[in-house]
Short mmCIF file of C-alpha atoms in Angstrom, two decimals:
data_model
loop_
_atom_site.label_atom_id
_atom_site.label_comp_id
_atom_site.label_asym_id
_atom_site.label_seq_id
_atom_site.Cartn_x
_atom_site.Cartn_y
_atom_site.Cartn_z
CA MET W 1 0.17 0.13 0.07
CA HIS W 2 2.88 2.33 1.12
CA ARG W 3 4.45 1.84 -2.69
CA VAL W 4 1.18 2.75 -4.47
CA GLY W 5 0.85 5.99 -2.62
CA ARG W 6 4.14 6.65 -3.56
CA THR W 7 3.74 6.04 -6.98
CA ARG W 8 0.59 8.50 -6.61
CA ALA W 9 2.62 11.38 -5.06
CA VAL W 10 5.25 11.14 -7.76
CA ALA W 11 2.61 11.10 -10.52
CA ALA W 12 0.99 14.11 -9.23
CA SER W 13 4.01 16.12 -9.07
CA ALA W 14 5.08 15.41 -12.67
CA ILE W 15 1.78 16.59 -13.48
CA ILE W 16 2.26 20.14 -11.72
CA ALA W 17 5.88 20.16 -13.20
CA MET W 18 4.12 19.93 -16.83
CA GLY W 19 2.09 22.93 -16.09
CA VAL W 20 -1.32 21.22 -16.63
CA PRO W 21 -4.08 24.05 -17.23
CA LEU W 22 -6.70 24.68 -14.65
CA LEU W 23 -9.26 24.16 -17.27
CA ALA W 24 -8.61 20.23 -17.25
CA GLY W 25 -9.35 20.10 -13.43
CA CYS W 26 -12.74 21.96 -14.01
CA GLN W 27 -13.88 20.03 -16.79
CA GLU W 28 -13.46 17.13 -14.63
CA THR W 29 -15.27 18.84 -11.75
CA ARG W 30 -18.49 19.84 -14.46
CA THR W 31 -18.52 15.93 -15.38
CA ALA W 32 -18.83 14.80 -11.60
CA ARG W 33 -21.36 16.95 -11.03
CA ARG W 34 -23.38 16.06 -14.34
CA THR W 35 -22.83 12.34 -13.11
CA ALA W 36 -24.11 12.91 -9.62
CA ARG W 37 -27.34 14.36 -10.95
CA THR W 38 -28.11 11.23 -12.77
CA ILE W 39 -27.95 9.42 -9.38
CA ALA W 40 -31.41 8.15 -8.10
CA PRO W 41 -32.31 10.00 -5.28
CA THR W 42 -32.50 8.32 -1.90
CA ILE W 43 -35.82 6.51 -1.12
CA LYS W 44 -37.67 7.15 1.90
CA VAL W 45 -38.51 4.52 4.17
CA GLY W 46 -42.19 4.07 4.63
CA GLU W 47 -43.43 3.71 8.39
CA PRO W 48 -44.14 0.02 8.70
CA ALA W 49 -40.59 -0.62 6.95
CA ALA W 50 -38.90 2.08 9.44
CA GLN W 51 -40.59 0.28 12.48
CA LEU W 52 -39.55 -3.14 11.26
CA GLU W 53 -36.10 -1.74 10.94
CA ARG W 54 -36.01 -0.19 14.56
CA GLN W 55 -37.11 -3.35 15.90
CA PHE W 56 -34.50 -5.30 14.61
CA GLU W 57 -31.82 -2.64 15.44
CA GLN W 58 -33.29 -2.95 19.36
CA VAL W 59 -33.44 -6.81 19.38
CA ALA W 60 -29.71 -6.89 18.40
CA ARG W 61 -29.05 -4.04 20.77
CA THR W 62 -30.74 -6.05 23.60
CA VAL W 63 -29.19 -9.92 22.96
CA LEU W 64 -26.04 -9.32 21.27
CA PRO W 65 -24.62 -8.45 24.89
CA SER W 66 -25.56 -12.01 25.84
CA VAL W 67 -23.87 -13.76 23.15
CA VAL W 68 -20.30 -14.47 23.36
CA GLN W 69 -17.86 -16.10 21.12
CA ILE W 70 -16.33 -19.27 22.10
CA THR W 71 -12.68 -20.23 21.20
CA THR W 72 -10.76 -23.73 21.96
CA ASP W 73 -7.69 -25.43 21.18
CA GLN W 74 -10.11 -27.45 18.40
CA GLY W 75 -11.81 -24.77 16.84
CA GLU W 76 -14.52 -21.95 17.29
CA GLY W 77 -18.11 -21.42 18.15
CA SER W 78 -20.56 -19.25 20.04
CA GLY W 79 -22.37 -19.11 23.43
CA VAL W 80 -25.24 -18.01 25.08
CA ILE W 81 -24.98 -16.51 28.27
CA TYR W 82 -27.75 -18.55 30.69
CA ASP W 83 -27.56 -16.79 34.06
CA ASP W 84 -26.14 -14.20 36.11
CA ARG W 85 -23.41 -16.34 37.56
CA GLY W 86 -21.61 -16.58 34.44
CA HIS W 87 -22.83 -19.78 33.16
CA ILE W 88 -22.80 -20.10 29.32
CA VAL W 89 -25.04 -22.36 27.13
CA THR W 90 -23.36 -23.66 23.89
CA ASN W 91 -23.19 -27.12 21.58
CA ALA W 92 -21.28 -29.68 23.16
CA HIS W 93 -19.45 -30.45 19.76
CA VAL W 94 -18.08 -26.96 19.95
CA VAL W 95 -16.29 -27.63 23.69
CA ALA W 96 -16.03 -31.65 23.67
CA GLY W 97 -12.26 -32.89 24.37
CA ALA W 98 -11.31 -29.31 24.55
CA SER W 99 -8.33 -28.46 27.00
CA THR W 100 -8.62 -24.66 26.86
CA ILE W 101 -11.79 -22.57 26.60
CA LYS W 102 -11.78 -19.17 26.24
CA VAL W 103 -14.71 -16.82 26.32
CA THR W 104 -15.14 -13.35 24.27
CA GLN W 105 -17.88 -10.80 24.51
CA ALA W 106 -19.67 -9.89 21.45
CA SER W 107 -18.30 -6.10 21.83
CA GLY W 108 -14.88 -7.54 22.23
CA GLY W 109 -12.36 -7.45 24.48
CA LYS W 110 -9.83 -9.63 26.20
CA PRO W 111 -10.73 -13.28 25.87
CA LEU W 112 -11.87 -14.73 29.36
CA VAL W 113 -10.42 -18.02 30.42
CA SER W 114 -13.90 -20.33 31.27
CA ARG W 115 -14.49 -23.98 32.20
CA LEU W 116 -16.38 -26.85 31.12
CA VAL W 117 -19.11 -27.15 33.77
CA GLY W 118 -20.80 -30.55 32.24
CA LEU W 119 -22.23 -31.53 28.51
CA PHE W 120 -24.77 -34.17 27.35
CA SER W 121 -23.77 -35.06 23.91
CA ALA W 122 -27.41 -36.66 23.23
CA ASP W 123 -29.11 -33.23 22.91
CA ASP W 124 -25.60 -31.40 21.45
CA LEU W 125 -25.40 -29.47 24.46
CA ALA W 126 -23.41 -27.74 27.06
CA VAL W 127 -22.28 -25.34 29.80
CA ILE W 128 -19.50 -23.78 30.57
CA LYS W 129 -18.48 -20.84 33.05
CA VAL W 130 -16.79 -17.85 33.12
CA ASP W 131 -15.67 -16.38 36.73
CA GLY W 132 -15.54 -12.85 37.80
CA ALA W 133 -17.11 -11.66 34.63
CA VAL W 134 -19.97 -8.86 34.23
CA VAL W 135 -22.38 -10.59 32.48
CA ARG W 136 -26.04 -10.29 30.73
CA PRO W 137 -28.31 -12.86 30.65
CA ALA W 138 -30.38 -13.93 27.80
CA VAL W 139 -34.23 -14.45 28.35
CA PHE W 140 -35.10 -17.89 26.96
CA GLY W 141 -38.64 -18.28 25.82
CA ASP W 142 -40.92 -20.97 25.15
CA SER W 143 -40.10 -23.30 21.84
CA ALA W 144 -43.32 -24.93 21.71
CA LYS W 145 -45.15 -21.46 20.82
CA LEU W 146 -43.00 -20.99 17.92
CA ARG W 147 -44.85 -20.42 14.48
CA LEU W 148 -44.02 -21.13 10.93
CA GLY W 149 -43.33 -18.11 9.36
CA GLN W 150 -42.28 -16.28 12.35
CA ILE W 151 -39.23 -13.97 11.97
CA VAL W 152 -36.29 -14.83 13.88
CA MET W 153 -32.45 -13.84 13.73
CA ALA W 154 -29.47 -15.76 14.48
CA MET W 155 -26.30 -14.35 16.53
CA GLY W 156 -23.34 -15.48 17.19
CA SER W 157 -19.53 -15.68 15.23
CA PRO W 158 -19.77 -17.07 12.00
CA LEU W 159 -16.37 -17.80 10.57
CA GLY W 160 -14.91 -15.98 13.51
CA LEU W 161 -16.85 -12.75 12.87
CA THR W 162 -18.17 -11.71 16.64
CA GLY W 163 -21.18 -10.26 16.94
CA SER W 164 -22.68 -11.14 13.67
CA VAL W 165 -26.45 -11.33 12.85
CA THR W 166 -28.61 -12.57 10.49
CA ASP W 167 -32.26 -12.93 9.74
CA GLY W 168 -34.82 -15.25 8.42
CA ILE W 169 -37.97 -17.23 9.30
CA ILE W 170 -39.15 -20.54 11.44
CA SER W 171 -39.47 -22.76 8.23
CA GLY W 172 -39.89 -25.78 10.24
CA ILE W 173 -41.21 -27.22 13.56
CA GLY W 174 -40.48 -30.53 15.48
CA ARG W 175 -37.52 -32.06 13.06
CA THR W 176 -35.68 -34.79 14.14
CA VAL W 177 -32.06 -34.37 13.13
CA SER W 178 -28.74 -36.08 13.43
CA SER W 179 -25.25 -34.76 13.50
CA GLU W 180 -21.95 -37.06 12.81
CA ARG W 181 -19.24 -37.70 15.27
CA GLU W 182 -16.90 -35.07 15.20
CA GLY W 183 -13.70 -35.93 17.43
CA ALA W 184 -14.44 -36.31 21.22
CA PHE W 185 -18.08 -35.60 20.50
CA PRO W 186 -19.90 -38.83 19.29
CA GLY W 187 -22.77 -37.28 17.49
CA ALA W 188 -26.20 -36.18 18.40
CA THR W 189 -29.83 -36.93 17.59
CA ILE W 190 -31.92 -34.05 18.17
CA SER W 191 -35.69 -34.03 18.79
CA SER W 192 -38.33 -30.93 18.30
CA ALA W 193 -35.52 -29.40 16.24
CA VAL W 194 -36.37 -25.70 15.27
CA GLN W 195 -35.83 -25.37 11.40
CA THR W 196 -35.22 -21.68 10.16
CA SER W 197 -33.97 -19.60 6.68
CA ALA W 198 -31.58 -17.27 8.89
CA ALA W 199 -28.08 -18.10 7.59
CA ILE W 200 -25.86 -20.28 9.84
CA ASN W 201 -22.18 -20.63 9.08
CA PRO W 202 -19.58 -22.33 10.90
CA GLY W 203 -19.02 -20.77 14.13
CA ASN W 204 -22.40 -20.15 14.90
CA SER W 205 -22.74 -23.25 16.60
CA GLY W 206 -23.77 -22.70 20.08
CA GLY W 207 -25.35 -19.02 19.55
CA ALA W 208 -28.93 -17.75 19.38
CA LEU W 209 -32.00 -18.09 17.23
CA VAL W 210 -33.99 -15.03 18.85
CA THR W 211 -37.68 -14.02 17.92
CA MET W 212 -38.67 -10.14 17.54
CA ASN W 213 -39.67 -9.91 20.94
CA GLY W 214 -35.85 -10.71 21.97
CA GLN W 215 -36.36 -14.19 23.56
CA VAL W 216 -34.20 -16.77 22.19
CA MET W 217 -35.95 -19.62 21.25
CA GLY W 218 -33.31 -22.15 20.29
CA ILE W 219 -29.51 -22.57 20.01
CA PRO W 220 -28.21 -23.16 16.12
CA THR W 221 -26.32 -26.55 16.14
CA LEU W 222 -26.74 -28.03 12.46
CA ILE W 223 -26.49 -27.09 8.73
CA ALA W 224 -28.26 -29.30 6.26
CA ALA W 225 -25.97 -31.00 3.25
CA ALA W 226 -27.13 -30.85 -0.28
CA SER W 227 -24.51 -33.15 -0.74
CA PRO W 228 -21.38 -34.43 1.03
CA GLY W 229 -19.35 -31.66 2.09
CA LYS W 230 -21.70 -29.19 0.60
CA ALA W 231 -24.03 -27.22 3.09
CA ALA W 232 -27.51 -26.55 2.06
CA GLN W 233 -28.40 -23.02 1.81
CA GLY W 234 -30.99 -21.75 4.31
CA ILE W 235 -31.78 -25.14 6.00
CA GLY W 236 -30.28 -24.70 9.47
CA PHE W 237 -31.47 -26.06 12.54
CA ALA W 238 -31.62 -25.21 16.12
CA VAL W 239 -31.82 -27.35 19.44
CA PRO W 240 -35.07 -26.17 20.98
CA SER W 241 -35.18 -23.31 24.05
CA ASN W 242 -37.14 -25.59 26.10
CA THR W 243 -34.52 -28.33 25.84
CA VAL W 244 -32.40 -26.04 26.88
CA LYS W 245 -34.35 -25.06 29.66
CA SER W 246 -34.55 -28.66 30.96
CA ILE W 247 -30.75 -29.86 30.50
CA ALA W 248 -28.87 -26.65 31.23
CA PRO W 249 -30.16 -26.28 34.92
CA GLN W 250 -29.14 -30.14 35.33
CA LEU W 251 -25.48 -29.70 34.10
CA ILE W 252 -25.33 -26.24 36.01
CA LYS W 253 -26.51 -28.25 39.62
CA TYR W 254 -24.96 -31.74 39.15
CA GLY W 255 -22.58 -31.50 36.38
CA LYS W 256 -24.61 -34.14 34.34
CA VAL W 257 -27.91 -34.78 33.41
CA THR W 258 -30.10 -36.95 35.71
CA SER W 259 -33.30 -36.91 33.79
CA SER W 260 -32.78 -36.58 30.07
CA GLY W 261 -36.47 -37.48 29.37
CA ARG W 262 -35.24 -39.12 26.31
CA ALA W 263 -36.14 -42.90 25.32
CA ALA W 264 -33.71 -45.73 25.54
CA LEU W 265 -33.71 -49.37 24.76
CA GLY W 266 -31.13 -50.25 26.89
CA VAL W 267 -27.96 -51.31 24.60
CA SER W 268 -24.87 -50.50 23.11
CA VAL W 269 -25.34 -50.69 19.27
CA THR W 270 -23.30 -50.23 16.12
CA THR W 271 -24.20 -50.38 12.53
CA VAL W 272 -24.09 -53.71 10.87
CA ILE W 273 -22.88 -53.71 7.06
CA ASN W 274 -23.92 -56.33 4.32
CA GLN W 275 -20.90 -57.96 3.00
CA SER W 276 -22.54 -58.30 -0.08
CA THR W 277 -23.58 -55.06 -1.08
CA GLY W 278 -21.79 -52.83 1.14
CA GLU W 279 -24.96 -51.14 2.53
CA PRO W 280 -26.33 -51.02 6.08
CA ALA W 281 -28.62 -54.04 7.00
CA GLY W 282 -29.70 -53.22 10.60
CA VAL W 283 -28.05 -52.56 13.86
CA GLY W 284 -26.16 -54.95 15.86
CA VAL W 285 -26.55 -55.40 19.77
CA ILE W 286 -23.06 -55.52 21.20
CA ASP W 287 -24.00 -54.99 24.56
CA VAL W 288 -27.33 -55.20 26.90
CA ILE W 289 -27.89 -53.15 30.01
CA LYS W 290 -28.77 -55.33 32.94
CA GLY W 291 -32.30 -54.72 34.15
CA GLY W 292 -32.85 -52.49 31.19
CA GLY W 293 -36.01 -52.74 28.83
CA ALA W 294 -33.93 -54.68 26.28
CA ALA W 295 -32.73 -57.54 29.09
CA LYS W 296 -36.40 -57.92 30.37
CA ALA W 297 -37.84 -58.33 26.77
CA GLY W 298 -35.10 -60.92 26.00
CA ILE W 299 -32.94 -59.16 23.50
CA HIS W 300 -29.58 -60.66 23.45
CA HIS W 301 -25.87 -59.61 22.18
CA GLY W 302 -25.82 -60.43 18.78
CA ASP W 303 -29.09 -59.80 17.67
CA VAL W 304 -29.33 -57.22 15.01
CA ILE W 305 -32.32 -54.69 15.52
CA ILE W 306 -33.89 -54.12 11.74
CA ALA W 307 -37.40 -51.97 12.85
CA VAL W 308 -38.84 -50.50 15.61
CA ASN W 309 -42.95 -50.29 15.62
CA GLY W 310 -42.54 -51.51 12.01
CA ALA W 311 -40.48 -48.20 11.11
CA PRO W 312 -36.87 -50.03 9.32
CA THR W 313 -33.68 -48.89 11.02
CA PRO W 314 -30.86 -50.09 8.75
CA ALA W 315 -28.17 -47.73 10.66
CA GLN W 316 -27.47 -46.68 14.15
CA GLY W 317 -28.62 -43.09 12.98
CA ASP W 318 -32.42 -44.48 11.93
CA LEU W 319 -32.79 -46.22 15.56
CA ALA W 320 -31.79 -43.09 17.09
CA LYS W 321 -34.21 -41.05 15.36
CA VAL W 322 -37.21 -43.70 16.00
CA LEU W 323 -36.30 -43.50 19.58
CA ALA W 324 -36.31 -39.78 19.47
CA ALA W 325 -39.58 -39.49 19.11
CA LEU W 326 -40.70 -41.49 21.72
CA LYS W 327 -40.66 -41.45 25.65
CA PRO W 328 -39.49 -43.18 28.40
CA GLY W 329 -42.47 -45.89 29.52
CA ASP W 330 -43.52 -46.26 25.77
CA LYS W 331 -44.23 -50.00 24.73
CA VAL W 332 -42.84 -50.53 21.60
CA GLN W 333 -42.26 -53.58 19.15
CA VAL W 334 -38.93 -54.08 18.10
CA THR W 335 -38.04 -56.60 15.17
CA VAL W 336 -34.78 -58.52 15.41
CA LEU W 337 -32.56 -61.13 13.39
CA ARG W 338 -31.48 -63.94 15.62
CA ASN W 339 -29.42 -67.26 13.94
CA GLY W 340 -31.17 -66.31 10.63
CA GLY W 341 -35.02 -65.89 12.12
CA ARG W 342 -36.93 -62.80 12.75
CA ARG W 343 -38.71 -62.10 16.19
CA ASN W 344 -40.68 -59.70 17.50
CA LEU W 345 -40.01 -58.44 21.25
CA GLU W 346 -42.16 -55.87 23.05
CA VAL W 347 -39.75 -53.61 24.96
CA ARG W 348 -40.73 -50.94 27.61
CA LEU W 349 -38.37 -48.64 26.88
CA GLY W 350 -36.08 -46.78 29.56
CA GLU W 351 -34.57 -43.30 29.91
CA LEU W 352 -31.26 -42.03 28.29
CA PRO W 353 -28.85 -41.58 30.92
CA GLY W 354 -27.06 -38.58 31.38
CA TYR W 355 -23.30 -39.27 31.02
#
């Protein structure tokens, strides 16, 4: 840049030395004035649009101080201040396996050292804590009251850009979505996920999905894939705020989840691959929890689960999606393959433990 500046200075001196007439400068000024007159005038914003614009501005001013950037030795994400004691909610995949966690407020400033309080991978939620910091907690609303078409704003630090805001609408409610394993994070299947068209990019994970009344209704966590390695545009998902309000207090109080509210068969499983086709062929049982629903129903190690209530379960993720829509205590029919035969077993579902 300095070289360009110096080049421009030399050129200007040469022009003066050559004695360029002032008329040339006057002609340039008249041309600029004619050009200026051809530019369209500024359009006055109508009152409804101006009111909406002011509302966007007010929501951003109110909520952004409660949204932080999270930087770990493994990457970046976002978080939302949960209470006035410095607890911050984020995604489990943002902090899982991290040895250092630092927090930067949306307004900038020196990064603050924080520590992990607890995480629950099944819902992709975690709580970290910053000690001795001045904080403003966000207000978490009732995600059950969300409406299709409702305007929302996504706040966070996409690509490391602290305090960024995008807007969109609620484009889906009650989705069940799954994420893949990522380092120390085993993956998650989120029920009742909120779908939004607000732009969500890497780094937005753990931030805030906010309605126009300034309430956080979700924690952005997933982007839909149009094809392997390529994100779909305008299709993002958030953990609903009601899940956050259930899980976060348990993590804060106990450091783990004591009541997940999620259904479980009581087995450890892995996806079985058909050797002939290379395609998933079912979910193999590698361990049965003593006293759990599966054990009581007679499911054994080596069984291959191929359906639950008639819904096919060719892979582990498919089984997780089926269970995510059920509740502890529900009775389900589990179809298994054993010794070349097919069996239907009735299982009363237990509750997924918090690890």
